[in-house]
Structures are given as C-alpha cells and as structure tokens.
PDB file of C-alpha atoms in Angstrom:
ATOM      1  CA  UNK C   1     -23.177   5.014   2.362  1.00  0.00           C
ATOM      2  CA  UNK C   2     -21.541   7.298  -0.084  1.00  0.00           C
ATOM      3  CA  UNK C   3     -20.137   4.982  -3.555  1.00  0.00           C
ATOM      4  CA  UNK C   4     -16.520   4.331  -3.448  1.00  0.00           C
ATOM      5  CA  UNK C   5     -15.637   5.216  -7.741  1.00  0.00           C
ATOM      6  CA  UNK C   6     -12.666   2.865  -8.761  1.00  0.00           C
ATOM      7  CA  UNK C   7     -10.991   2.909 -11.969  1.00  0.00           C
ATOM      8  CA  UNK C   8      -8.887  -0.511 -13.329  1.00  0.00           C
ATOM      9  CA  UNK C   9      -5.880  -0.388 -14.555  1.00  0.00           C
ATOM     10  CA  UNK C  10      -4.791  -3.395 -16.372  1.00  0.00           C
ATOM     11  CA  UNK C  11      -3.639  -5.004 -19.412  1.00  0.00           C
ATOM     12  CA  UNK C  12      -5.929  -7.599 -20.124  1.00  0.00           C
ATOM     13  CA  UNK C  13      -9.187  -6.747 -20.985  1.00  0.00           C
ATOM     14  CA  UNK C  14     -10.957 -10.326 -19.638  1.00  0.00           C
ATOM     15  CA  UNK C  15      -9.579  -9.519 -16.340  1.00  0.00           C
ATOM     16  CA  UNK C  16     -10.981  -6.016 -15.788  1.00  0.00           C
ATOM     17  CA  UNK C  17     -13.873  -7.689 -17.520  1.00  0.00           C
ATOM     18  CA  UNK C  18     -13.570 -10.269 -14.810  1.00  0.00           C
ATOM     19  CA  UNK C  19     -13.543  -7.392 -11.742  1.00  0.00           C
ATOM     20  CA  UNK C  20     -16.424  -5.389 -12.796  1.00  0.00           C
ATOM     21  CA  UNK C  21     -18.496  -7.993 -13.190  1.00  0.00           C
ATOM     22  CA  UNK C  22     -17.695  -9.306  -9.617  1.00  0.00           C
ATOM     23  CA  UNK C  23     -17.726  -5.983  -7.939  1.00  0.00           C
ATOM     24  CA  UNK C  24     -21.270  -5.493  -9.393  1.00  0.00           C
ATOM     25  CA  UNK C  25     -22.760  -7.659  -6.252  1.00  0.00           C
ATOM     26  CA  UNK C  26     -21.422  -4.555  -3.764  1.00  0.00           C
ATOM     27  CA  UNK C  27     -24.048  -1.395  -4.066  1.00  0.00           C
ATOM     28  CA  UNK C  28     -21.303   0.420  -2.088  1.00  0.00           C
ATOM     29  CA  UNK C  29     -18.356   0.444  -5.027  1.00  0.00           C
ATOM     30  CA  UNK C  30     -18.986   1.800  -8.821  1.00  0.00           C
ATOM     31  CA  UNK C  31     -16.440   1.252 -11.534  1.00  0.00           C
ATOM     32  CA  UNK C  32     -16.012   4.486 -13.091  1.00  0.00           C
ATOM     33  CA  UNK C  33     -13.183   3.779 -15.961  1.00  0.00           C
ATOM     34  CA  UNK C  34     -11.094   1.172 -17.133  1.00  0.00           C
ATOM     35  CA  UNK C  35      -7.499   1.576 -18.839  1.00  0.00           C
ATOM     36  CA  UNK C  36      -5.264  -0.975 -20.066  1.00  0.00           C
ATOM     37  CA  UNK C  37      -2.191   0.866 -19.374  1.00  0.00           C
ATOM     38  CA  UNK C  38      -0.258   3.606 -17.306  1.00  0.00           C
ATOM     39  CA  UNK C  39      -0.875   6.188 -20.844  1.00  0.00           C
ATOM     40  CA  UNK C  40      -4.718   5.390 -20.762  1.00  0.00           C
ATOM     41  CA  UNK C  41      -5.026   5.631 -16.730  1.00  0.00           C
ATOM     42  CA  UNK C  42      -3.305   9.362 -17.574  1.00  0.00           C
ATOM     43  CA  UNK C  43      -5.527  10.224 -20.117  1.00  0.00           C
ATOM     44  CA  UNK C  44      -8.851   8.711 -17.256  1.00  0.00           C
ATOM     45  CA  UNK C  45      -7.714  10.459 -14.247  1.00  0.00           C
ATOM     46  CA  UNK C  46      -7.761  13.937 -16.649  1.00  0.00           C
ATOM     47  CA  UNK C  47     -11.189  13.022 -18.096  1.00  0.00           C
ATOM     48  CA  UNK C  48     -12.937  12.260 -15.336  1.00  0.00           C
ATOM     49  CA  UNK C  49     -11.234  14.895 -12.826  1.00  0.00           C
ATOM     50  CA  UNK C  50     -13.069  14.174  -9.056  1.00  0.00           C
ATOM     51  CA  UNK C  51     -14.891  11.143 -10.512  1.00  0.00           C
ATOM     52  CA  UNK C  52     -12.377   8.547  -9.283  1.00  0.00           C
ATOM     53  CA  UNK C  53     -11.391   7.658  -5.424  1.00  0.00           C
ATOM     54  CA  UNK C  54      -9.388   4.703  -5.759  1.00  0.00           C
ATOM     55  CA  UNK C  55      -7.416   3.097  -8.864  1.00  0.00           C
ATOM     56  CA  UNK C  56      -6.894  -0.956  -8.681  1.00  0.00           C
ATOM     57  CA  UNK C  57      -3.516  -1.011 -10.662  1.00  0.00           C
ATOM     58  CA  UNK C  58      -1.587  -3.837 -12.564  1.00  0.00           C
ATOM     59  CA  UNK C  59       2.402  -3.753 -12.829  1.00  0.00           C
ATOM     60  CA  UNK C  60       3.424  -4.681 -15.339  1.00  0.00           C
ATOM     61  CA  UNK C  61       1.844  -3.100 -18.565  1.00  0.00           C
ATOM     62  CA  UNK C  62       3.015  -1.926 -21.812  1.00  0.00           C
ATOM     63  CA  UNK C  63       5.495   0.615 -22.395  1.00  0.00           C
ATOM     64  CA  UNK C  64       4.242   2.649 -18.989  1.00  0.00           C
ATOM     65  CA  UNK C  65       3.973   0.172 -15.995  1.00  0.00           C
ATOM     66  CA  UNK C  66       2.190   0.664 -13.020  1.00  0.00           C
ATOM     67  CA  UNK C  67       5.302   1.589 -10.901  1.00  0.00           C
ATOM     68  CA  UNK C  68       5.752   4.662 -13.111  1.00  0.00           C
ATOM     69  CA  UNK C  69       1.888   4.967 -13.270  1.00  0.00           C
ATOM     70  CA  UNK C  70       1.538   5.109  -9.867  1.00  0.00           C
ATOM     71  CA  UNK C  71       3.852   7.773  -9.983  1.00  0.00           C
ATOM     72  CA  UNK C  72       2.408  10.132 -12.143  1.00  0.00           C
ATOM     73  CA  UNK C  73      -1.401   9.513 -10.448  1.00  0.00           C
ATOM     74  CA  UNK C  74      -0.089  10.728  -7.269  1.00  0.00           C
ATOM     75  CA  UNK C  75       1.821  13.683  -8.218  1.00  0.00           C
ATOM     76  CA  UNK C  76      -1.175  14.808 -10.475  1.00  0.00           C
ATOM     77  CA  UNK C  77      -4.032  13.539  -8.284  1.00  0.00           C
ATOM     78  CA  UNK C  78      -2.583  13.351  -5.034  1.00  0.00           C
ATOM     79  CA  UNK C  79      -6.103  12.830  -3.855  1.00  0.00           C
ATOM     80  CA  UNK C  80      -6.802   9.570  -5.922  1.00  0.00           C
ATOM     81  CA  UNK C  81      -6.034   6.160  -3.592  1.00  0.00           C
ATOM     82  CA  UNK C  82      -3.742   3.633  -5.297  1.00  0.00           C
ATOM     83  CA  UNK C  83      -3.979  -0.267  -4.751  1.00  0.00           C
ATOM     84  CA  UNK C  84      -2.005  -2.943  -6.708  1.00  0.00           C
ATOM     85  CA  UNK C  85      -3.155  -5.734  -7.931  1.00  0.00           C
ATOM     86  CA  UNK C  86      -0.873  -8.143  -9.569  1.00  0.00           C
ATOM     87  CA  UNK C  87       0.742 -11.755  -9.967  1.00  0.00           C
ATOM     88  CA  UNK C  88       4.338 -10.007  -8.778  1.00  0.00           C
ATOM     89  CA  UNK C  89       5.412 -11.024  -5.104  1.00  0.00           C
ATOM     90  CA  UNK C  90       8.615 -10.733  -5.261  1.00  0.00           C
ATOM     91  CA  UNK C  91       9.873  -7.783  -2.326  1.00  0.00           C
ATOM     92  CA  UNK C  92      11.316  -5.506  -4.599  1.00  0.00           C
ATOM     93  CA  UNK C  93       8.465  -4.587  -6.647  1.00  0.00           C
ATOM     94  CA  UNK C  94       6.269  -4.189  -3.479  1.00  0.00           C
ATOM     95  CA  UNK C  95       8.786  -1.288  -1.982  1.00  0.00           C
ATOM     96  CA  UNK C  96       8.723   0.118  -5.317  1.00  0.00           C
ATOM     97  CA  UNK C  97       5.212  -0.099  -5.639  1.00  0.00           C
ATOM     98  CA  UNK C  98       5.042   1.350  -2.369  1.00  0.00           C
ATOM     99  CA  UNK C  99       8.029   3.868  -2.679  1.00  0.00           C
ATOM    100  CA  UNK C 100       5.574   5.268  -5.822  1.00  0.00           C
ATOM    101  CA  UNK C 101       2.733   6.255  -3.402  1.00  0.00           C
ATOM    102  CA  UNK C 102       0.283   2.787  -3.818  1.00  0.00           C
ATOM    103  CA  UNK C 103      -1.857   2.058  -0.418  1.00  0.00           C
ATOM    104  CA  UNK C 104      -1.942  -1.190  -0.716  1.00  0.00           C
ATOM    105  CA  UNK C 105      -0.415  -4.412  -2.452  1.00  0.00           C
ATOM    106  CA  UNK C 106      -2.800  -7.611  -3.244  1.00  0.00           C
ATOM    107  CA  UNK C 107      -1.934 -10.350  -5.409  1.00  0.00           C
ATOM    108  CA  UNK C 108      -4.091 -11.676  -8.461  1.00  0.00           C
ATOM    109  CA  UNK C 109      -4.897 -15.000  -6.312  1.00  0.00           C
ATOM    110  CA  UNK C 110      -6.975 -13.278  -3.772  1.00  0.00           C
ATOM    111  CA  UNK C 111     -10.422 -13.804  -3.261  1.00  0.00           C
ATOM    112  CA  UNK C 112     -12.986 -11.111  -4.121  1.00  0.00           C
ATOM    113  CA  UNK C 113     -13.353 -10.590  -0.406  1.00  0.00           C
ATOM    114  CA  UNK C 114     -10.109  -9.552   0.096  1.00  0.00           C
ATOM    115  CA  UNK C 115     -10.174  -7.183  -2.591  1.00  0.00           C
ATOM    116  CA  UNK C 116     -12.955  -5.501  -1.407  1.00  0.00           C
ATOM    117  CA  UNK C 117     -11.607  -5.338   2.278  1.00  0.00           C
ATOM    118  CA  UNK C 118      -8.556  -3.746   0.915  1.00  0.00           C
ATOM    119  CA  UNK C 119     -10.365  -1.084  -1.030  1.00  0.00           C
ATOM    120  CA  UNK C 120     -12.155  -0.103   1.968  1.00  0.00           C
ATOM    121  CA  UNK C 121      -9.884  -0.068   4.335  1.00  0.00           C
ATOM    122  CA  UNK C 122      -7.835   1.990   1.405  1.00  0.00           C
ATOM    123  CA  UNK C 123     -10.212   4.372   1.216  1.00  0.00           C
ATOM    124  CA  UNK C 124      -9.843   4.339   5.081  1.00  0.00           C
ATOM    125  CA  UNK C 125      -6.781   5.999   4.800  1.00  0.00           C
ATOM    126  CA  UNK C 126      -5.026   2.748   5.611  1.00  0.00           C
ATOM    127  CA  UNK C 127      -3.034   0.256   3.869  1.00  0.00           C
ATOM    128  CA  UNK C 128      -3.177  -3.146   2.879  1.00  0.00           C
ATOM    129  CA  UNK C 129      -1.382  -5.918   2.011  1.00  0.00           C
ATOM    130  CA  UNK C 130      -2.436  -9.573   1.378  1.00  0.00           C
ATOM    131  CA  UNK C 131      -0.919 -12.257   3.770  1.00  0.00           C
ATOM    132  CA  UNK C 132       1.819 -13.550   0.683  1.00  0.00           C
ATOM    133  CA  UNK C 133       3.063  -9.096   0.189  1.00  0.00           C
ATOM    134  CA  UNK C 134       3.538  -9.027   3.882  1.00  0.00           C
ATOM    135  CA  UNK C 135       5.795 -12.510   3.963  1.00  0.00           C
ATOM    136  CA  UNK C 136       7.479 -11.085   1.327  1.00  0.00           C
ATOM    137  CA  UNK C 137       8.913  -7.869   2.681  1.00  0.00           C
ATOM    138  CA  UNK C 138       9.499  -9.877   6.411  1.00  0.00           C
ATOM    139  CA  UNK C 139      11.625 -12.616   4.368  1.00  0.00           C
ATOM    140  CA  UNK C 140      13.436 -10.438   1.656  1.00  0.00           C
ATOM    141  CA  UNK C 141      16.649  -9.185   1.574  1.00  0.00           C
ATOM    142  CA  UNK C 142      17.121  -5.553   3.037  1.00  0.00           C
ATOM    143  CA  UNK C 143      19.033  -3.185   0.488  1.00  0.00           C
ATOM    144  CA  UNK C 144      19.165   0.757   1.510  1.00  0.00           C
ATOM    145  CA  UNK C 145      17.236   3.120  -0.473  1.00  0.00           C
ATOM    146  CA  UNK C 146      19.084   5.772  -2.603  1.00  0.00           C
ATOM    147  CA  UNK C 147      15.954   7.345  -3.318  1.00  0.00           C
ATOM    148  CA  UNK C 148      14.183   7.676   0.265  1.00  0.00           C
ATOM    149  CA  UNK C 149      17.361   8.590   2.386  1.00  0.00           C
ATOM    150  CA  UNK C 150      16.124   8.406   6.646  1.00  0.00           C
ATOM    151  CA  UNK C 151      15.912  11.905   7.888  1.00  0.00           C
ATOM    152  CA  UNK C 152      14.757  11.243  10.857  1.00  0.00           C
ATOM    153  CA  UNK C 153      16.896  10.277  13.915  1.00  0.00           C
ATOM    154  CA  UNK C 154      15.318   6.663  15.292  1.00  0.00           C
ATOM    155  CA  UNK C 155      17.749   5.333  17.853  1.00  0.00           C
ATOM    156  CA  UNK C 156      18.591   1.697  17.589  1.00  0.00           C
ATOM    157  CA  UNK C 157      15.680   0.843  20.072  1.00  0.00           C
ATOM    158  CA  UNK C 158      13.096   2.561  18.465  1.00  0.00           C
ATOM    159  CA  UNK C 159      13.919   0.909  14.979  1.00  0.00           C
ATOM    160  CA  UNK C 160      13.314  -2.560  17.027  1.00  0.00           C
ATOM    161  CA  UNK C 161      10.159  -1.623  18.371  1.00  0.00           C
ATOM    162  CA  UNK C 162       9.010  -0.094  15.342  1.00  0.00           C
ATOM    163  CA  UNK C 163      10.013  -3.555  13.473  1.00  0.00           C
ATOM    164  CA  UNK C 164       7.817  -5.347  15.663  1.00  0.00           C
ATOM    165  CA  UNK C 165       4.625  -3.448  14.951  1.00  0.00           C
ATOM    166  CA  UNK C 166       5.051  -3.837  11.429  1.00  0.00           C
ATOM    167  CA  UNK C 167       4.880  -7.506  11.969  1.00  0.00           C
ATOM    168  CA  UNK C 168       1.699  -6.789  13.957  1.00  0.00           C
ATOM    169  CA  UNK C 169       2.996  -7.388  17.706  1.00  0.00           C
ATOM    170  CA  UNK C 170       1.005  -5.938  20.515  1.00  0.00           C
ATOM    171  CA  UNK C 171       2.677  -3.701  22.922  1.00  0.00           C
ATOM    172  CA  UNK C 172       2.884  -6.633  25.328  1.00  0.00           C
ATOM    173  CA  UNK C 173       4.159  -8.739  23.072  1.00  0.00           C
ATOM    174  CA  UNK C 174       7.123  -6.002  21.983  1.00  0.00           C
ATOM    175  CA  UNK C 175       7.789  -5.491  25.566  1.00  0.00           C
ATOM    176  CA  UNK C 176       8.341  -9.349  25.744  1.00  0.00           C
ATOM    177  CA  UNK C 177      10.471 -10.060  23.276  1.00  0.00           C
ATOM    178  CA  UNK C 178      12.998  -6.735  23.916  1.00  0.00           C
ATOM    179  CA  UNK C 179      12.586  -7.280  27.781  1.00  0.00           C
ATOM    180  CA  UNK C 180      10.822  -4.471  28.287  1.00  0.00           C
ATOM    181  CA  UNK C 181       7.806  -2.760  30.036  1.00  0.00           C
ATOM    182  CA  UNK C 182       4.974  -1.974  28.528  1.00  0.00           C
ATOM    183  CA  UNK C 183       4.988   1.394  29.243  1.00  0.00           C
ATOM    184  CA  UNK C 184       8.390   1.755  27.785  1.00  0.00           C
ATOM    185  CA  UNK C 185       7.105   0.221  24.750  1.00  0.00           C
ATOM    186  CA  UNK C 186       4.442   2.369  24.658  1.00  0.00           C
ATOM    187  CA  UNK C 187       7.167   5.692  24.761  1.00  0.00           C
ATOM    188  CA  UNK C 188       9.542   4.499  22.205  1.00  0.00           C
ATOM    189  CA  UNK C 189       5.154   4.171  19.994  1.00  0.00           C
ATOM    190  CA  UNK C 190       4.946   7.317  21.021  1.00  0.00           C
ATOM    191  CA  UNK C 191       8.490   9.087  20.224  1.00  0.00           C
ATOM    192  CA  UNK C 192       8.052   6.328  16.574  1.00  0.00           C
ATOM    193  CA  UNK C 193       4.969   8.724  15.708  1.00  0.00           C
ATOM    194  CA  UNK C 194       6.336  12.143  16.181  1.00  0.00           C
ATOM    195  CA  UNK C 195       9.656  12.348  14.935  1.00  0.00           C
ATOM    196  CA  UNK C 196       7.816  10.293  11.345  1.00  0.00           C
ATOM    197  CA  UNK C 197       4.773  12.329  11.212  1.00  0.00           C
ATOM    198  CA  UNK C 198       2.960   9.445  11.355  1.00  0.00           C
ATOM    199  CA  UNK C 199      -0.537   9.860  12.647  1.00  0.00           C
ATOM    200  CA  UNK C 200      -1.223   6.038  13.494  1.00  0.00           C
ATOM    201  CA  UNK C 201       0.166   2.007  13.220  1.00  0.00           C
ATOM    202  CA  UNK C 202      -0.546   2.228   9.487  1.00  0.00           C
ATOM    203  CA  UNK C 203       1.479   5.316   8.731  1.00  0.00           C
ATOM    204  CA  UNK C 204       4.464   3.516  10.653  1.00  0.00           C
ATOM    205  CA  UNK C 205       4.312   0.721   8.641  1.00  0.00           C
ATOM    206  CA  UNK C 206       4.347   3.183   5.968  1.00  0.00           C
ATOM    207  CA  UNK C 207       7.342   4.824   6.889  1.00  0.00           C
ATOM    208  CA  UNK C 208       8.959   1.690   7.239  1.00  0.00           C
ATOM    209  CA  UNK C 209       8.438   0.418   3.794  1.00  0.00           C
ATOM    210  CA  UNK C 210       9.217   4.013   2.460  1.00  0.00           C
ATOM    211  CA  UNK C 211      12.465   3.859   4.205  1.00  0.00           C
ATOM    212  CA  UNK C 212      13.483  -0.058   4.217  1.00  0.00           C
ATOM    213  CA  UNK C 213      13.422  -1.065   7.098  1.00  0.00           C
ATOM    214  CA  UNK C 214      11.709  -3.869   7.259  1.00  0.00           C
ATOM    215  CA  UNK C 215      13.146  -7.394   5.685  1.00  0.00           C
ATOM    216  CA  UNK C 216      15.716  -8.981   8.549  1.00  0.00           C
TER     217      UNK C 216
END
C-alpha cells in the first residue's frame, strides 16, 4: 500500500507532538511536515512540492487561520487533500471550513481511529465529518450564502430528496417519508447528480454544504 504523506497544521506544538507520535503505529501514513500556522503551512506546501497528500488543519491560528489557510492550499495545490481538525463545532465555521475547499471536519475529541478513518476515506476522494460536525450543520440555523450563489435549477422536490441523503437516508427510506416510489426517488438521485456535477453521494453532500442547504 502506497504511504499516505500528511502535513499538521496547528498551533500548539504538544499537540502535533501528540499526532505524530500516535500515527507512528500505522505503516500506511508518514508525517511529512509540521507548521504551526497558515504562513508556515505556505511556506511547507512550497518546500516540499508533491511530498504532501493530505494536510490535518487547525482553525484557529495566529494571524492566518486555517479558514484562510485552507484557502490558499487549494488554490496553490489544488491537488493537496484538506481535513480539519479542531475544538470549533459551532455550524458556521464548518460551512466556512467547507466553503474554503477542506474534505473533511473532525473535532479535537475524536479518537485516533476516527482520525485515521477520515484521512483515508479523504484520500478516497470522499468526505468526512465526525458524528458532533454532522449534528451541527442538521441543527443550525440556515443563512444564504453571498459567496456560493445556486446556479443550478433544483426544483423544490429535488432539494427534499437531496436533504435526505445528506442525513444518510436510503432510497427507501426517502421514498417513505416524501410518499414516494422508489424509483422516483431514484430519478430525482439521478437528475441531483447531473445538473451538480456531482459524481457520487459524497459530492452531493458537498454541494449541499457549498450551497447551504442543509440546516432545517
């Protein structure tokens, strides 16, 4: 299996201290670089150009945060996978995060399992959030986006269904609870994917965050 090379990003040096040593136990991920801030990660990504797959990122961090870090990474290393890590659960900061271009969204409390099943399935091409991010953006308050204005045209159906497989509902399930067939579920899945470009469940949720529409 080919090494996954992360970089950390975050303030406090006992807690990247803390990572590395824990990720040591998996053969499959090597710690390339360490930063303490959004500057340093900058100054990483440049040095060691095709050296680093996946950045674990902190938010909040000197005078460059990881929102704006995030940011940067992705429109100079569009290539390089971003996941959060932080103590911040609060549903704003997760769209932002999000919004920036970060894969996934795990808070400081999770085990070292969880963090390594979110940088794989990162590195997947998927996303990831921990069970507390995903309560979050269900239970907070929906504000529209300036920023990420909806181009596409989702009818009001379509914005249901794709609600429901953001919260994980089967087709089944979705054709259940909107009194619905399946295979009429399984359309409105199918029309969801081509007029966002999304190639699967993950890029819809994706798009969803992107766009806010999630958080009713």
């Amino acid at each position: 299996m080919e090494k996954i090379k992360i970089a950390i990003v975050d303030d406090h040096e006992i807690v990247r201290d803390g990572i590395i040593a824990m990720l040591e136990d998996y053969e499959h991920i090597y710690v390339t670089g360490q930063a303490k801030c959004g500057e340093e990660v900058l100054s990483l990504c440049e040095e060691k150009s095709g050296e680093i797959d996946l950045i674990i990122m902190d938010l909040n961090m000197g005078e460059m945060g990881g929102i704006e870090a995030t940011k940067r990474v992705k429109e100079q290393y569009p290539g390089i996978k971003i996941l959060a890590l932080t103590m911040m659960k609060d549903e704003e900061k997760i769209r932002e995060m999000t919004q920036a271009g970060a894969s996934g969204y795990i808070l400081k409390n999770s085990g070292m399992e969880e963090l390594v099943k979110a940088i794989e399935q990162v590195m997947k091409g998927e996303i990831y959030y921990s069970d507390e991010a995903v309560y979050s953006i269900i239970t907070g308050k929906k504000e529209p986006n300036k920023d990420e204005p909806l181009e596409t045209d989702l009818t009001a159906r379509e914005l249901e269904v794709l609600e429901y497989i953001c919260k994980e509902y089967t087709n089944a399930e979705i054709a259940d609870k909107l009194y619905l067939s399946v295979r009429t579920v399984d359309a409105h899945r199918r029309n969801l994917l081509q007029k966002t470009g999304a190639r699967n469940t993950a890029g819809l949720v994706r798009f969803a965050m992107k766009h806010n529409l999630l958080g009713n």
